[in-house]
Coordinates of C-alpha atoms in Angstrom, one line a residue:
X1 CA -0.1 -0.1 0.0
X2 CA 2.7 2.7 0.6
X3 CA 4.3 1.8 -2.4
X4 CA 0.9 2.2 -4.3
X5 CA 0.4 5.9 -2.5
X6 CA 4.2 6.5 -3.5
X7 CA 4.0 5.9 -7.2
X8 CA 0.4 8.1 -6.8
X9 CA 2.1 11.1 -5.3
X10 CA 5.2 10.9 -7.6
X11 CA 2.4 10.6 -10.9
X12 CA 0.1 13.1 -9.7
X13 CA 2.9 15.9 -8.9
X14 CA 4.6 14.6 -12.1
X15 CA 1.1 15.1 -14.1
X16 CA 0.5 18.1 -12.4
X17 CA 3.9 19.6 -13.2
X18 CA 3.9 19.1 -16.8
X19 CA 0.6 19.5 -16.6
X20 CA 1.1 23.3 -15.2
X21 CA 4.1 23.7 -17.4
X22 CA 2.7 22.5 -20.8
X23 CA -0.6 24.4 -20.2
X24 CA 1.3 27.7 -19.5
X25 CA 3.3 27.1 -22.3
X26 CA 0.6 26.6 -24.6
X27 CA -1.8 29.4 -23.5
X28 CA 0.9 32.0 -24.2
X29 CA 1.5 30.9 -27.2
X30 CA -2.7 31.0 -28.2
X31 CA -2.3 34.8 -26.5
X32 CA 0.5 36.1 -28.4
X33 CA -0.1 34.3 -31.6
X34 CA -3.5 36.5 -31.1
X35 CA -2.0 39.5 -29.6
X36 CA 0.4 39.8 -32.4
X37 CA -2.1 39.0 -34.8
X38 CA -4.3 41.7 -33.9
X39 CA -1.3 44.0 -33.4
X40 CA -0.4 43.8 -36.7
X41 CA -3.9 44.2 -38.3
X42 CA -3.7 47.9 -36.4
X43 CA -0.8 48.8 -37.6
X44 CA -1.7 48.0 -41.1
X45 CA -4.9 49.7 -41.0
X46 CA -3.6 53.0 -39.7
X47 CA -0.9 53.1 -42.1
X48 CA -3.4 52.8 -45.1
X49 CA -5.5 55.2 -43.5
X50 CA -3.6 57.3 -41.2
X51 CA -2.3 59.3 -44.7
X52 CA -5.9 60.7 -45.1
X53 CA -6.5 62.5 -42.1
X54 CA -5.9 66.1 -42.1
X55 CA -4.0 67.8 -39.5
X56 CA -4.7 69.3 -37.3
X57 CA -8.3 66.5 -37.5
X58 CA -11.3 67.8 -35.9
X59 CA -13.9 66.1 -34.1
X60 CA -15.6 65.0 -37.2
X61 CA -12.5 63.2 -38.7
X62 CA -11.8 62.1 -35.8
X63 CA -14.6 59.8 -35.0
X64 CA -14.3 59.1 -38.9
X65 CA -10.7 58.0 -38.7
X66 CA -12.0 55.5 -35.8
X67 CA -14.5 54.0 -37.4
X68 CA -12.4 53.2 -40.5
X69 CA -9.9 51.5 -38.5
X70 CA -12.6 49.6 -36.2
X71 CA -14.1 47.9 -39.5
X72 CA -10.0 46.0 -39.9
X73 CA -11.9 43.1 -38.5
X74 CA -15.1 42.1 -40.4
X75 CA -17.0 40.4 -37.2
X76 CA -17.3 44.1 -35.5
X77 CA -15.5 42.9 -32.1
X78 CA -13.2 45.4 -31.9
X79 CA -13.8 49.2 -30.5
X80 CA -11.4 52.1 -31.0
X81 CA -10.7 55.2 -29.3
X82 CA -8.6 58.4 -31.0
X83 CA -7.5 60.8 -29.0
X84 CA -6.0 64.6 -30.2
X85 CA -5.0 67.1 -27.8
X86 CA -7.7 66.5 -25.5
X87 CA -10.2 65.4 -27.8
X88 CA -11.8 62.2 -28.2
X89 CA -13.8 60.4 -30.3
X90 CA -14.9 56.1 -30.0
X91 CA -15.8 54.1 -33.0
X92 CA -19.1 53.1 -31.2
X93 CA -20.4 56.3 -29.7
X94 CA -21.3 56.8 -26.3
X95 CA -18.3 54.4 -25.7
X96 CA -16.6 55.3 -22.5
X97 CA -13.7 52.8 -23.1
X98 CA -13.6 51.7 -20.2
X99 CA -10.7 48.3 -20.3
X100 CA -8.4 52.3 -21.2
X101 CA -5.6 52.0 -18.2
X102 CA -3.7 55.0 -17.2
X103 CA -0.3 52.8 -17.5
X104 CA -1.6 52.2 -21.1
X105 CA -2.3 55.8 -22.2
X106 CA 1.3 57.0 -19.9
X107 CA 2.7 54.8 -21.8
X108 CA 1.8 55.6 -25.6
X109 CA 3.0 58.9 -24.9
X110 CA 6.3 58.7 -24.2
X111 CA 7.1 56.2 -26.1
X112 CA 6.4 55.8 -30.0
X113 CA 5.9 51.6 -29.2
X114 CA 2.7 50.0 -29.9
X115 CA 2.2 48.9 -26.4
X116 CA -0.6 46.6 -25.4
X117 CA -2.7 45.1 -22.0
X118 CA -4.4 42.6 -21.0
X119 CA -7.8 43.8 -18.6
X120 CA -9.8 42.0 -17.1
X121 CA -12.9 43.4 -16.2
X122 CA -16.0 41.1 -15.2
X123 CA -14.9 37.9 -15.7
X124 CA -14.0 38.9 -19.4
X125 CA -10.5 39.6 -20.5
X126 CA -10.3 41.5 -23.0
X127 CA -6.6 43.1 -25.4
X128 CA -5.9 46.9 -25.4
X129 CA -3.7 47.7 -27.4
X130 CA -2.5 51.6 -27.9
X131 CA 0.6 53.6 -30.6
X132 CA 0.9 57.1 -31.8
X133 CA 0.2 57.8 -35.7
X134 CA 4.1 59.3 -36.6
X135 CA 4.5 60.3 -40.3
X136 CA 8.2 59.7 -41.9
X137 CA 10.8 62.1 -42.1
X138 CA 11.9 62.6 -45.6
X139 CA 14.3 60.6 -47.6
X140 CA 14.2 58.3 -43.9
X141 CA 14.7 60.5 -41.5
X142 CA 13.3 60.3 -37.8
X143 CA 9.6 59.7 -37.7
X144 CA 6.9 62.5 -36.6
X145 CA 4.1 62.6 -34.4
X146 CA 1.3 63.8 -35.1
X147 CA -0.1 64.1 -32.1
X148 CA -3.1 61.0 -33.0
X149 CA -2.7 58.6 -30.5
X150 CA -5.0 55.4 -31.8
X151 CA -6.7 52.8 -29.0
X152 CA -7.9 49.3 -29.4
X153 CA -9.8 47.5 -27.2
X154 CA -10.9 43.2 -28.2
X155 CA -12.8 40.6 -26.4
X156 CA -10.7 37.3 -26.1
X157 CA -13.6 34.9 -26.1
X158 CA -12.1 33.0 -28.0
X159 CA -8.5 32.8 -26.7
X160 CA -10.5 32.3 -23.4
X161 CA -12.3 29.4 -25.4
X162 CA -8.7 27.2 -26.2
X163 CA -7.6 27.9 -23.2
X164 CA -11.0 26.4 -20.7
X165 CA -10.2 23.3 -23.7
X166 CA -6.5 23.7 -23.0
X167 CA -7.4 23.1 -19.0
X168 CA -10.0 20.5 -19.5
X169 CA -7.8 18.4 -22.0
X170 CA -5.2 18.2 -19.1
X171 CA -7.3 17.3 -16.7
X172 CA -8.8 14.6 -18.9
X173 CA -5.3 13.5 -18.9
X174 CA -4.2 13.4 -15.6
X175 CA -7.3 10.8 -14.4
X176 CA -5.5 8.0 -16.3
X177 CA -2.3 9.3 -16.2
X178 CA -2.5 8.7 -12.1
X179 CA -4.6 5.7 -13.5
X180 CA -1.6 4.0 -15.0
X181 CA 0.8 4.8 -11.7
X182 CA -1.6 2.6 -9.7
X183 CA -1.2 0.0 -12.0
X184 CA 2.6 0.5 -12.9
X185 CA 2.6 0.6 -8.7
X186 CA 0.9 -2.7 -8.1
X187 CA 2.7 -4.9 -11.1
X188 CA 6.1 -3.7 -9.1
X189 CA 4.6 -4.0 -6.0
X190 CA 4.0 -7.5 -6.4
X191 CA 7.1 -8.0 -8.1
X192 CA 8.8 -6.4 -5.2
X193 CA 7.3 -8.1 -2.2
X194 CA 6.5 -11.4 -4.0
X195 CA 9.7 -12.4 -2.7
X196 CA 9.8 -10.4 -0.1
X197 CA 6.6 -12.3 1.4
X198 CA 7.8 -15.8 0.2
X199 CA 11.3 -14.5 2.9
X200 CA 8.7 -14.0 5.4
X201 CA 6.7 -16.8 5.3
X202 CA 10.0 -18.7 5.3
X203 CA 11.4 -17.5 8.0
X204 CA 8.4 -17.9 10.3
X205 CA 8.5 -21.4 8.6
X206 CA 11.8 -21.7 10.2
X207 CA 10.4 -20.2 13.3
X208 CA 8.3 -23.0 14.0
X209 CA 11.3 -26.0 13.0
X210 CA 11.2 -26.5 10.0
X211 CA 14.6 -26.3 9.0
X212 CA 13.9 -27.7 5.5
X213 CA 12.4 -24.9 4.4
X214 CA 13.8 -23.6 0.9
X215 CA 13.4 -20.5 -1.4
X216 CA 12.8 -20.5 -4.8
X217 CA 15.9 -18.1 -6.3
X218 CA 14.8 -16.1 -9.2
X219 CA 17.0 -14.2 -11.0
X220 CA 20.5 -12.2 -9.9
X221 CA 19.6 -9.2 -8.9
X222 CA 19.9 -8.5 -5.2
X223 CA 16.4 -10.2 -4.0
X224 CA 17.7 -13.2 -5.5
X225 CA 20.8 -12.6 -4.0
X226 CA 19.1 -12.8 -0.3
X227 CA 17.5 -15.5 -1.5
X228 CA 20.6 -17.4 -2.0
X229 CA 21.9 -16.9 1.6
X230 CA 19.0 -17.2 3.5
X231 CA 18.8 -20.8 1.2
X232 CA 22.6 -21.7 2.6
X233 CA 21.7 -19.9 6.0
X234 CA 19.1 -22.8 6.5
X235 CA 21.2 -25.1 5.4
X236 CA 24.3 -24.5 7.7
X237 CA 21.2 -23.8 10.8
X238 CA 19.7 -27.1 9.9
X239 CA 23.1 -28.8 9.7
X240 CA 24.1 -27.3 13.5
X241 CA 20.6 -28.7 14.3
X242 CA 20.9 -31.7 13.5
X243 CA 24.2 -32.7 14.9
X244 CA 23.4 -31.1 17.8
X245 CA 20.0 -33.5 18.2
X246 CA 22.3 -36.5 17.4
X247 CA 24.6 -35.7 19.4
X248 CA 22.2 -35.1 22.9
X249 CA 20.3 -38.2 21.6
X250 CA 23.7 -39.8 21.8
X251 CA 23.7 -38.4 25.3
X252 CA 20.9 -38.7 26.7
X253 CA 21.1 -42.5 25.2
X254 CA 24.9 -43.1 27.2
X255 CA 23.7 -41.3 30.7
X256 CA 20.6 -44.0 29.8
X257 CA 22.9 -47.0 29.3
X258 CA 25.1 -46.2 31.6
X259 CA 22.1 -46.0 34.9
X260 CA 20.9 -48.8 33.8
X261 CA 24.3 -50.8 33.8
X262 CA 24.8 -49.0 37.1
X263 CA 21.7 -50.6 39.1
X264 CA 22.4 -53.8 38.8
X265 CA 25.5 -53.9 40.8
X266 CA 24.6 -51.5 42.6
X267 CA 21.9 -53.8 43.9
X268 CA 23.8 -56.0 44.6
X269 CA 26.4 -53.5 46.5
X270 CA 23.5 -52.8 48.3
X271 CA 22.9 -55.7 49.3
X272 CA 25.5 -56.8 50.6
X273 CA 26.1 -53.3 52.8
X274 CA 22.7 -54.0 54.6
X275 CA 24.6 -57.3 56.0
X276 CA 27.9 -55.2 56.6
X277 CA 26.5 -52.8 58.4
X278 CA 24.3 -55.7 60.8
X279 CA 27.5 -57.3 61.1
X280 CA 29.1 -53.7 61.9
X281 CA 29.0 -53.9 65.9
X282 CA 31.0 -56.7 66.0
X283 CA 34.4 -55.7 63.8
X284 CA 36.7 -53.5 65.2
X285 CA 36.2 -49.5 64.7
X286 CA 38.4 -48.7 62.1
X287 CA 37.0 -51.3 60.3
X288 CA 33.0 -50.6 61.1
X289 CA 33.6 -47.1 60.0
X290 CA 35.1 -48.0 56.6
X291 CA 31.3 -50.6 56.7
X292 CA 29.4 -47.2 57.3
X293 CA 31.6 -45.4 55.0
X294 CA 30.7 -47.6 52.6
X295 CA 27.0 -47.9 52.7
X296 CA 26.4 -44.2 52.3
X297 CA 28.3 -43.7 49.8
X298 CA 26.1 -46.5 48.1
X299 CA 22.8 -45.0 48.9
X300 CA 24.1 -41.9 47.6
X301 CA 25.1 -43.6 44.0
X302 CA 22.0 -45.8 44.6
X303 CA 19.8 -42.5 44.7
X304 CA 21.4 -40.9 42.1
X305 CA 21.5 -43.5 39.3
X306 CA 17.5 -43.5 40.2
X307 CA 17.3 -40.0 39.7
X308 CA 19.6 -40.5 36.3
X309 CA 17.5 -42.6 35.1
X310 CA 14.5 -40.3 36.0
X311 CA 15.9 -36.7 34.1
X312 CA 16.8 -39.8 31.4
X313 CA 12.9 -40.6 30.6
X314 CA 11.8 -37.1 31.0
X315 CA 14.6 -36.5 28.1
X316 CA 13.4 -39.1 26.1
X317 CA 10.0 -38.1 26.2
X318 CA 9.3 -41.3 27.7
X319 CA 7.5 -39.9 31.8
X320 CA 3.9 -40.5 31.1
X321 CA 1.0 -39.0 33.7
X322 CA -1.4 -41.9 35.3
X323 CA -4.0 -39.4 37.1
X324 CA -6.2 -40.6 40.3
X325 CA -8.5 -38.3 42.4
X326 CA -6.9 -38.5 46.3
X327 CA -7.2 -36.1 48.7
X328 CA -4.2 -34.3 48.9
X329 CA -3.4 -33.6 51.8
X330 CA -3.7 -36.8 52.9
X331 CA -0.9 -37.5 50.6
X332 CA 1.4 -34.6 51.7
X333 CA 0.8 -35.9 55.1
X334 CA 1.8 -39.8 53.8
X335 CA 4.6 -37.7 52.5
X336 CA 6.0 -36.9 55.4
X337 CA 6.0 -40.1 57.6
X338 CA 7.3 -41.8 55.3
X339 CA 10.3 -40.2 55.5
X340 CA 10.0 -40.0 58.8
X341 CA 9.8 -35.5 58.8
X342 CA 6.2 -35.8 60.3
X343 CA 8.3 -34.0 63.5
X344 CA 10.8 -32.1 61.8
X345 CA 8.1 -30.0 59.7
X346 CA 5.6 -27.6 60.3
X347 CA 1.8 -28.1 58.7
X348 CA -0.8 -26.1 57.5
X349 CA -2.8 -28.5 55.7
X350 CA -6.4 -28.8 54.9
X351 CA -8.8 -31.5 56.8
X352 CA -9.9 -35.0 55.9
X353 CA -11.3 -34.9 52.1
X354 CA -11.7 -31.2 51.9
X355 CA -9.3 -31.0 49.2
X356 CA -9.0 -33.5 46.8
X357 CA -7.4 -34.0 43.1
X358 CA -6.4 -35.3 39.9
X359 CA -2.5 -36.1 40.4
X360 CA -0.1 -38.7 39.7
X361 CA -0.1 -39.9 43.4
X362 CA 4.0 -40.9 42.6
X363 CA 4.8 -37.5 41.2
X364 CA 3.2 -35.9 44.0
X365 CA 5.1 -37.9 46.6
X366 CA 8.3 -36.8 44.3
X367 CA 7.6 -33.2 44.6
X368 CA 7.0 -32.7 48.1
X369 CA 9.8 -35.3 49.4
X370 CA 12.1 -32.4 47.4
X371 CA 10.8 -29.9 48.1
X372 CA 11.2 -30.4 51.8
X373 CA 13.8 -32.6 51.9
X374 CA 15.8 -29.7 50.4
X375 CA 14.8 -26.8 52.6
X376 CA 15.8 -29.7 55.5
X377 CA 19.2 -30.4 54.1
X378 CA 19.8 -26.4 53.1
X379 CA 18.0 -24.4 55.2
X380 CA 17.2 -24.0 59.0
X381 CA 14.2 -25.0 61.0
X382 CA 11.6 -24.5 61.0
X383 CA 10.6 -26.2 58.0
X384 CA 6.9 -25.4 57.1
X385 CA 4.2 -26.9 54.4
X386 CA 1.3 -25.3 53.4
X387 CA -1.2 -26.3 51.2
X388 CA -4.3 -24.1 49.8
X389 CA -6.3 -22.9 47.0
X390 CA -6.2 -19.9 45.1
X391 CA -9.9 -18.3 46.6
X392 CA -12.2 -17.9 44.9
X393 CA -11.3 -19.2 41.6
X394 CA -10.3 -22.1 43.2
X395 CA -8.9 -23.6 39.9
X396 CA -5.7 -24.6 41.3
X397 CA -3.9 -25.5 44.8
X398 CA -0.8 -24.0 45.5
X399 CA 1.9 -25.6 48.2
X400 CA 4.3 -23.6 49.5
X401 CA 7.4 -24.6 51.4
X402 CA 9.6 -21.8 53.2
X403 CA 12.7 -22.4 55.8
X404 CA 13.8 -20.2 58.1
X405 CA 17.3 -20.3 57.0
X406 CA 19.9 -17.6 55.2
X407 CA 17.7 -18.0 51.8
X408 CA 19.0 -18.5 48.6
X409 CA 22.1 -16.2 47.3
X410 CA 20.1 -13.5 44.5
X411 CA 22.9 -14.6 41.6
X412 CA 21.5 -18.3 42.7
X413 CA 18.2 -17.6 42.1
X414 CA 18.0 -17.7 38.8
X415 CA 19.4 -20.9 38.1
X416 CA 18.5 -23.2 41.0
X417 CA 16.1 -25.6 38.8
X418 CA 19.6 -26.3 36.4
X419 CA 21.2 -29.9 36.9
X420 CA 24.2 -30.2 38.5
X421 CA 24.0 -26.6 39.3
X422 CA 26.2 -25.2 42.6
X423 CA 26.5 -22.2 43.6
X424 CA 30.3 -22.6 45.1
X425 CA 32.3 -23.2 41.9
X426 CA 34.8 -25.0 44.8
X427 CA 31.8 -27.6 45.9
X428 CA 33.1 -30.8 44.2
X429 CA 30.4 -32.9 45.9
X430 CA 26.8 -32.8 47.9
X431 CA 24.8 -34.2 49.6
X432 CA 21.9 -34.6 47.3
X433 CA 22.7 -36.0 43.6
X434 CA 21.8 -32.3 42.4
X435 CA 19.2 -32.9 40.4
X436 CA 16.6 -33.1 43.1
X437 CA 14.9 -29.3 41.4
X438 CA 15.3 -30.4 38.3
X439 CA 12.9 -33.1 38.7
X440 CA 11.1 -31.6 41.1
X441 CA 10.0 -29.3 38.0
X442 CA 9.6 -31.4 35.2
X443 CA 7.0 -33.5 37.9
X444 CA 5.4 -30.1 38.0
X445 CA 5.5 -29.6 34.7
X446 CA 4.1 -32.3 33.5
X447 CA 1.0 -31.7 35.8
X448 CA 0.9 -28.3 34.1
X449 CA 2.2 -25.8 36.7
X450 CA 4.5 -23.6 37.5
X451 CA 7.1 -23.6 40.4
X452 CA 9.0 -20.9 42.3
X453 CA 11.7 -19.9 44.3
X454 CA 12.1 -16.9 46.4
X455 CA 13.1 -15.6 49.4
X456 CA 11.3 -14.1 52.5
X457 CA 11.6 -10.7 53.9
X458 CA 11.9 -12.3 57.3
X459 CA 14.5 -14.7 56.5
X460 CA 14.2 -17.9 54.5
X461 CA 13.7 -19.4 51.6
X462 CA 10.5 -20.8 49.7
X463 CA 9.7 -22.9 46.9
X464 CA 6.2 -22.6 45.7
X465 CA 4.0 -25.2 43.5
X466 CA 1.0 -24.2 41.5
X467 CA -1.2 -27.0 39.9
X468 CA -4.2 -26.8 37.9
X469 CA -7.4 -28.2 40.0
X470 CA -8.8 -31.5 38.5
X471 CA -11.9 -32.5 40.1
X472 CA -13.8 -35.6 39.1
X473 CA -16.9 -34.3 41.5
X474 CA -17.3 -31.0 42.8
X475 CA -15.8 -30.8 46.4
X476 CA -15.4 -28.9 49.3
X477 CA -11.8 -26.6 49.8
X478 CA -10.9 -25.1 52.8
X479 CA -6.9 -24.5 54.5
X480 CA -6.0 -24.9 58.0

């Protein structure tokens, strides 16, 4: 549209400028031809009749001279005024000869040349011509003024009609010119914008993940070069992404294979360490310490392998939800009890069957256990867990876990859910696997929820989980 408007404005300006120049030249040509013809006829008529005038002329002679000069135009459009030393006579008796201006009279008084002026009066244009009657001197000497002055007025009706017809022709020519300009603009815009639109569609397709998108290259202009460059870029991007995806797939497969292969020897090691733990009381102190250390490290390694297996399932898209409608508060209580945290964690939970929802019980257990375990390990007591709804809408449930520790450093907050992230680069080992919060985030996301980490103004960290509330049947909700 901008291109069409620009073409239209340029065409309109060019047409108006050309039309104005053509009109001016044509108008000047028409008027000049008309005035030259009138002046030539006037000079010829005056030159033919002046010798017959007696000097000094009488009033009757001046009137006869004016009438005879006016007869030079057969159509009778000439009106003539003749003056001699204050005596004026016209070709039409009683004619006031209002078109004659002081400027023309003064010019005739001061010059032997023929002068003219166009005068517009009452919407009509007339040509006024003035000249002095002279006699040639003897043997071609200096012309002698007779004192007789002749003024002629001619209406320019025909010339005005010609000018009006020219204006109409110019106006009629502008409409086709503008139409042709708009058509040309549409054609040019289509030729320019077609490859641009194709490039836009291809770019959008690339952004949507269709990396095999290519443009058709036509011609050898700048747009063709742009299309060729786009195709080269898309090909390089497709190759790079394919390599990255292959490397990522190999890495996921490696982690999954290693984790799977470690499960069997770890199971055997766990069984052996269980037996050794039972016999540790009968061993010497150094041997008992070594046995307990091996047992603890085996448990940590088994937890790490299980977390890696879980992450591998998320990366491979193999993790699925098994939804069931449960009492959410009771599920949280069972999680705390199964891990021996009932006395260590303060709760603010609804009563039995006050808040039910459809969730995956196992994954909800993992979410709660990871958040509470993280608060107990890295925060400070008291640790508190609460369960509520987003009243008054009651469309989601909110699980909030808080502690009373120093909180999470501001530079660490954006990365707390990243895998194996360490706030202290010198720390090489942690009590956990480094994957707990990442697994928690994945489980929350599978439920269609969100999880946030922040610091409380009064101190300590707070993790907030918001899950959509799905229920098979309506149930009341509340909090305690």
